[in-house]
XYZ file of C-alpha atoms in Angstrom:
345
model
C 31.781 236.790 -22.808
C 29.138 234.515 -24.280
C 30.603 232.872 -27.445
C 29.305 234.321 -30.573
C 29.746 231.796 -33.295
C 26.393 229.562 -33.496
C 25.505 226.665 -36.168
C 22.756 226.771 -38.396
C 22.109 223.506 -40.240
C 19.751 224.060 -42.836
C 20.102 227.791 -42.625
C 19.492 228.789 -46.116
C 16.159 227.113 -45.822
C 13.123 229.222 -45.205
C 12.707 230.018 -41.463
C 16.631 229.311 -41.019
C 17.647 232.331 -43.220
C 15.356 234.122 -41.113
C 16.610 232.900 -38.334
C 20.426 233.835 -39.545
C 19.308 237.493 -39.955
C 18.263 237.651 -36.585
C 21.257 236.461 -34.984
C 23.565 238.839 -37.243
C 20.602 241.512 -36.090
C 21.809 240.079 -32.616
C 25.966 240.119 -32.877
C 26.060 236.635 -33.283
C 28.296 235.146 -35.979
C 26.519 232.221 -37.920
C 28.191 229.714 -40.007
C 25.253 227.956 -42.119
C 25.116 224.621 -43.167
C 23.006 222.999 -45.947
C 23.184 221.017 -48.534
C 20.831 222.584 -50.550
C 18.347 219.719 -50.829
C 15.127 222.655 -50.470
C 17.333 225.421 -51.349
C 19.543 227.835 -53.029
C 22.314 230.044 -53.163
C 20.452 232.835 -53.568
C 19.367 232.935 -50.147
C 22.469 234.426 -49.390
C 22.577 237.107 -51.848
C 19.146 237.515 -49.588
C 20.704 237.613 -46.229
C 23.806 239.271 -47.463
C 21.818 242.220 -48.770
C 19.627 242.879 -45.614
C 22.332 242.131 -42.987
C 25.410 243.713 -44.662
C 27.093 240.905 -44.092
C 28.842 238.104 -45.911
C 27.229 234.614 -44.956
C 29.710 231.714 -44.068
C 28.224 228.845 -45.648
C 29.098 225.232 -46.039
C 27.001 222.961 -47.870
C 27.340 219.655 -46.117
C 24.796 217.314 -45.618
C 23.970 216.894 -41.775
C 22.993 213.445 -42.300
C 26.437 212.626 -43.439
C 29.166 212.251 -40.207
C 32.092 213.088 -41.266
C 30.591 215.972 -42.825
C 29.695 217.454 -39.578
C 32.842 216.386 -38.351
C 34.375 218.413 -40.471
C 32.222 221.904 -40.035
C 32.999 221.198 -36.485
C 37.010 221.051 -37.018
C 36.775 224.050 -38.945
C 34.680 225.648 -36.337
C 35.804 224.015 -32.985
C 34.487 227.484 -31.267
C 31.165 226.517 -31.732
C 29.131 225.600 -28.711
C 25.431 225.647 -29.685
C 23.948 224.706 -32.642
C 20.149 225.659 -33.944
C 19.341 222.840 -35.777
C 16.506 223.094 -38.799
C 17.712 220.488 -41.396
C 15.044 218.153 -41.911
C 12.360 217.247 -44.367
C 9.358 218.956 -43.395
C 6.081 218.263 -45.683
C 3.182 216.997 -44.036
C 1.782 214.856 -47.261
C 4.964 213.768 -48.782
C 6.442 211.901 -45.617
C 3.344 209.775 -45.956
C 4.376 208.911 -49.468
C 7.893 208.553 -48.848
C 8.289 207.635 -44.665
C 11.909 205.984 -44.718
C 13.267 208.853 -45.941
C 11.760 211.177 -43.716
C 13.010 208.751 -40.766
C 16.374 208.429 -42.253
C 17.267 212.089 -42.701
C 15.189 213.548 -40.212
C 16.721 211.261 -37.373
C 20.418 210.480 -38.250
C 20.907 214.566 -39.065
C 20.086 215.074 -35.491
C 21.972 212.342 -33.949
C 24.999 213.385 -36.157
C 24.752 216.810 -34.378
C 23.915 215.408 -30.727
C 27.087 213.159 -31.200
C 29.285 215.439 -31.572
C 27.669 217.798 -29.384
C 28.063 215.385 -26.248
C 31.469 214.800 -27.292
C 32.902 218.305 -26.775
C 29.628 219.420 -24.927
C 27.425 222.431 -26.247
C 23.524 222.810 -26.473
C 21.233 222.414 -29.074
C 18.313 224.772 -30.487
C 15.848 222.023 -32.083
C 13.561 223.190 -34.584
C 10.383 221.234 -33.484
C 6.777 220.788 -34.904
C 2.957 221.413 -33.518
C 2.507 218.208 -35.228
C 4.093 216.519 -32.118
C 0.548 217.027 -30.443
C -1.287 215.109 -32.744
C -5.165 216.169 -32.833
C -5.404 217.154 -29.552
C -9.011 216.535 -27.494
C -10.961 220.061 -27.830
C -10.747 220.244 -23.483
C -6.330 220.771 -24.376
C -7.356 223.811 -27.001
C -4.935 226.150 -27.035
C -2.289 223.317 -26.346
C 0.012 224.554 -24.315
C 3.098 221.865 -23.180
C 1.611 220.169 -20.630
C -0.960 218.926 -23.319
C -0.578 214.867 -24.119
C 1.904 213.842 -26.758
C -0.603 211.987 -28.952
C 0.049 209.476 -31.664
C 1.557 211.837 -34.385
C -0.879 211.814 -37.759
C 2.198 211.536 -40.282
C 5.883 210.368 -40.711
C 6.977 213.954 -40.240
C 5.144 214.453 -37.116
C 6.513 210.970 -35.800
C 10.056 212.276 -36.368
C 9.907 215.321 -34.322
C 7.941 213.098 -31.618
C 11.332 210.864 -31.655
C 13.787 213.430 -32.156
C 12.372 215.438 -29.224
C 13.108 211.447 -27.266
C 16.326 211.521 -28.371
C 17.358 214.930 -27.045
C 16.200 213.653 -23.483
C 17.751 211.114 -23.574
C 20.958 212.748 -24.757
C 20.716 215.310 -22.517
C 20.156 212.659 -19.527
C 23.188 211.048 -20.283
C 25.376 213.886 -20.887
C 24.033 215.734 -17.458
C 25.751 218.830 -17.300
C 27.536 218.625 -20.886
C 24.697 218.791 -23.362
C 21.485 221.021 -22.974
C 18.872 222.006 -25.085
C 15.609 223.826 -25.624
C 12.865 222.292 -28.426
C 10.656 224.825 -29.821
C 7.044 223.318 -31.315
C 6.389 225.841 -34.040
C 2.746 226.081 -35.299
C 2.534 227.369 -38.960
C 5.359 229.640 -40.052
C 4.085 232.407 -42.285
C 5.287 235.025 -44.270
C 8.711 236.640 -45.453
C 10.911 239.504 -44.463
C 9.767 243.104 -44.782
C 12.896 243.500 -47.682
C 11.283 240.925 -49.583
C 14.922 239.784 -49.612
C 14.111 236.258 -48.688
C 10.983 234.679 -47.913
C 10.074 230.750 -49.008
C 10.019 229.322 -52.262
C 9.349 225.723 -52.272
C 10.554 223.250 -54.821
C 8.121 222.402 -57.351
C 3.987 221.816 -56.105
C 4.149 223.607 -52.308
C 3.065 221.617 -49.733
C 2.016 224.792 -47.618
C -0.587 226.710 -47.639
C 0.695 230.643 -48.155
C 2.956 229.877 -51.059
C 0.441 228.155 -52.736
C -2.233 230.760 -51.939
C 0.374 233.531 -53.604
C 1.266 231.291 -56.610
C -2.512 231.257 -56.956
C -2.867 234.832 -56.963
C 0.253 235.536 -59.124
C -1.479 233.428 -61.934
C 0.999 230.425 -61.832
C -1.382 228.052 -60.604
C -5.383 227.970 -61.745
C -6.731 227.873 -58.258
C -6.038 226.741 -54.918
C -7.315 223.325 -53.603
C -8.762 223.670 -49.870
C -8.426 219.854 -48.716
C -11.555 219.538 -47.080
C -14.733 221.267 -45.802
C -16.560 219.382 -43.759
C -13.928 219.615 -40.566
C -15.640 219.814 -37.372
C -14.821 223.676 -37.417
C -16.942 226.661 -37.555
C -16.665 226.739 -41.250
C -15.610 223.338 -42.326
C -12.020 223.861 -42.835
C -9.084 223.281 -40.834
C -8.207 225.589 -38.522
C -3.818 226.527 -37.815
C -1.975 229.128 -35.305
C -0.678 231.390 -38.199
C 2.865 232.918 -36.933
C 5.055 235.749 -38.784
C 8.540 233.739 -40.144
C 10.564 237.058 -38.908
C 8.660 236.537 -34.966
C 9.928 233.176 -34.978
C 13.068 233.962 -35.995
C 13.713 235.946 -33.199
C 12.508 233.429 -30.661
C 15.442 231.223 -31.752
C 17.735 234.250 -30.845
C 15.961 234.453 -27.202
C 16.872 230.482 -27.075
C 20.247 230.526 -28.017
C 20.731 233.498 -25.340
C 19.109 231.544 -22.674
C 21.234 228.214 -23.137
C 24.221 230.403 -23.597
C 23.568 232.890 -20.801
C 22.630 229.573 -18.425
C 21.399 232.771 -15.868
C 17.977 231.168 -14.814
C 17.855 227.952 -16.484
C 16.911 224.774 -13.977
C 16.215 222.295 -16.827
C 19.088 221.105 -19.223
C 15.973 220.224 -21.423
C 13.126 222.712 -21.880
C 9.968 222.885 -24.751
C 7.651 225.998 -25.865
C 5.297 226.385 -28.187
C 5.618 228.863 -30.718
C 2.493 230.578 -32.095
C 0.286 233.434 -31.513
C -2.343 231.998 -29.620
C -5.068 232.673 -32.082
C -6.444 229.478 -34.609
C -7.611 230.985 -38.339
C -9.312 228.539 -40.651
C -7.707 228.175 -44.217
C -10.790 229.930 -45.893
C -9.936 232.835 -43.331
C -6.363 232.718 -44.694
C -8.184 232.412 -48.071
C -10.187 235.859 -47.321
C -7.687 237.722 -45.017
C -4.876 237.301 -47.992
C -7.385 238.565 -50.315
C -8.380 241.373 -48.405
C -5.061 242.706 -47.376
C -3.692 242.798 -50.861
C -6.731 243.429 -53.028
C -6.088 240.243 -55.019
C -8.129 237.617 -55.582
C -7.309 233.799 -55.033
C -9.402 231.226 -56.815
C -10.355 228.270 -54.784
C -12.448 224.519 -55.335
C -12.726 221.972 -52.341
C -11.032 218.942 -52.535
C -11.485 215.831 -50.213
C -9.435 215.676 -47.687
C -5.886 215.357 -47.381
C -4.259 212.430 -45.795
C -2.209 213.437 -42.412
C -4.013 216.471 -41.560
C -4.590 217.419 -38.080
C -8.283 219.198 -38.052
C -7.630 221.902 -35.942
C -4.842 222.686 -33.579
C -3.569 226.411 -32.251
C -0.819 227.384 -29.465
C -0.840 228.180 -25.627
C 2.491 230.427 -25.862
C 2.336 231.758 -22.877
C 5.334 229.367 -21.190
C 7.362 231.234 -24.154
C 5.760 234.898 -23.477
C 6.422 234.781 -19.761
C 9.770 232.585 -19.867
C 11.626 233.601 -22.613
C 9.630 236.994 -23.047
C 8.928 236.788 -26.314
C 5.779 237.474 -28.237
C 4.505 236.621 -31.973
C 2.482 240.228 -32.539
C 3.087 241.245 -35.838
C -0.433 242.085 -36.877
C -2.198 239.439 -39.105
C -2.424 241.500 -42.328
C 1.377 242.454 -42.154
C 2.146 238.944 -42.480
C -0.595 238.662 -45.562
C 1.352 241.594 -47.509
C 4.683 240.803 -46.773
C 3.961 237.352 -48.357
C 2.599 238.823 -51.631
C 5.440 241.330 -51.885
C 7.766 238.392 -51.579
C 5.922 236.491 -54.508
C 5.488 239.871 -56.832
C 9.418 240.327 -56.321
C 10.143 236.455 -57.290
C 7.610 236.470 -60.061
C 8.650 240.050 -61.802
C 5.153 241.305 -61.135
């Protein structure tokens, strides 16, 4: 019987508490760790009230050793860990880039360490942004695509992290596996409006800020740019629903636990629906499927940007068999019933 207790650092973070509903949707037993850095407590109120069940939580910080060491003493069942704790904004890790290298990177190898030690596998929560901007002849980009020069910090560190679970995984042969999963743009909260994201102060994506918008706390949206080399000037993402991506992580954590038909101890997918929507199609699609409207103004554009960049999934549909196909304007409502329920409106 396939061990049931899995790790979840930064689990009470947007896709993560996703992600833990899921694997309580799945039998699994999560224990989540966070240290509440782009967080709260509530989350678990959240996951608590959709699940049924009581959340184990710790809040340690994974970039802290003996931290870890100590979730992993108190859990020495644990055998895989999903791994999401990281800083994740685009524009802020080019204003701040040591930080983003020291958490991003030392989290991981905390985990990896301890991981080789006893030997488990590792879920790692990975980034589109690992492609770069890729040439238009690798559109969709599908795995094989080049690894290009990452355009910020944050992209860097998932380009390095993904080196150092190779590596890891090459010197622990048969002790340490893993599977990295390059998420495009995560959209979207649960159907319950029970959890969904809620940055910290300005967001740094675009949904939130397009709901805040249209909930009246901010006086319009800024589009970063509009003369892109895209059909209508702005850049163009592979949109996917938080709760379809949630479950992919579930399909992962089977496959490195089941070990049925795996040949690699180190295997990547992409994670999106195939499909690239411009930000003004966001812009109009959001508008349209709630009946709101969401003041905009162009702004130049925004450092680190990629200009246009959507997913091959296919590796992911035919390997893991798992599809992102929650229709488009699902994902546009569930993220404004999510903001009316935070807001009071």
């Amino acid at each position: 019987m396939k061990n049931k207790r899995i790790l979840v650092t930064g689990g009470a973070g947007y896709i993560g508490s996703h992600t833990v509903v899921e694997l309580y949707n799945a039998g699994y037993e999560p224990v989540i760790v966070d240290n509440l850095s782009n967080s709260s407590l509530d989350v678990l109120d959240g996951i608590r009230r959709i699940t049924g069940k009581d959340p184990i939580f710790r809040q340690e910080d994974c970039a802290d050793y003996v931290a870890m060491e100590r979730v992993f003493n108190e859990f020495p069942e644990i055998s895989l860990v999903i791994h999401f704790a990281a800083y994740k904004a685009v524009g802020e890790s080019v204003q701040k880039p040591l930080d983003y290298y020291s958490n991003n990177l030392d989290s991981l190898v905390n985990v990896l360490r301890i991981l080789s030690q006893k030997g488990g596998a590792v879920v790692f929560s990975s980034s589109c942004t690992v492609y770069g901007q890729p040439d238009d002849a690798y559109l969709p980009v599908s795995e094989d695509a080049p690894l290009k020069k990452a355009e910020s910090p944050y992209g860097n560190t998932k380009q390095i992290c993904e080196e150092i679970i190779a590596d890891s995984v090459k010197a622990e042969t048969g002790k340490l596996k893993a599977i990295s999963l390059r998420y495009f743009n995560p959209v979207g909260a649960h159907p319950s409006a029970h959890i969904g994201e809620l940055p910290r102060g300005v967001p740094q994506n675009l949904l939130p800020f397009i709901t805040q918008t249209a909930a009246g706390l901010r006086g319009e949206l800024k589009v970063f740019g509009d003369d892109y080399n895209t059909p209508d000037g702005s850049c163009i993402r592979d949109y996917i629903y938080v709760c379809d991506l949630a479950k992919a992580h579930v399909v992962a954590a089977d496959r490195l636990l089941g070990n049925d038909d795996v040949r690699d101890d180190f295997e990547v997918f992409n994670l999106g629906t195939g499909e690239g929507l411009s930000v003004l199609e966001v812009i109009d699609m959001f508008q349209s499927a709630n009946g709101v409207e969401v003041p905009f103004s162009i702004a130049p554009r925004r450092s680190g940007d990629v200009e246009k960049v959507w997913a091959d999934p296919s590796k992911a549909n035919q390997l893991l068999g798992w599809k992102a196909d929650t229709p488009f304007e699902d994902v546009m409502k569930s993220a404004w019933k999510w903001e009316k329920k935070i807001r009071g409106i």
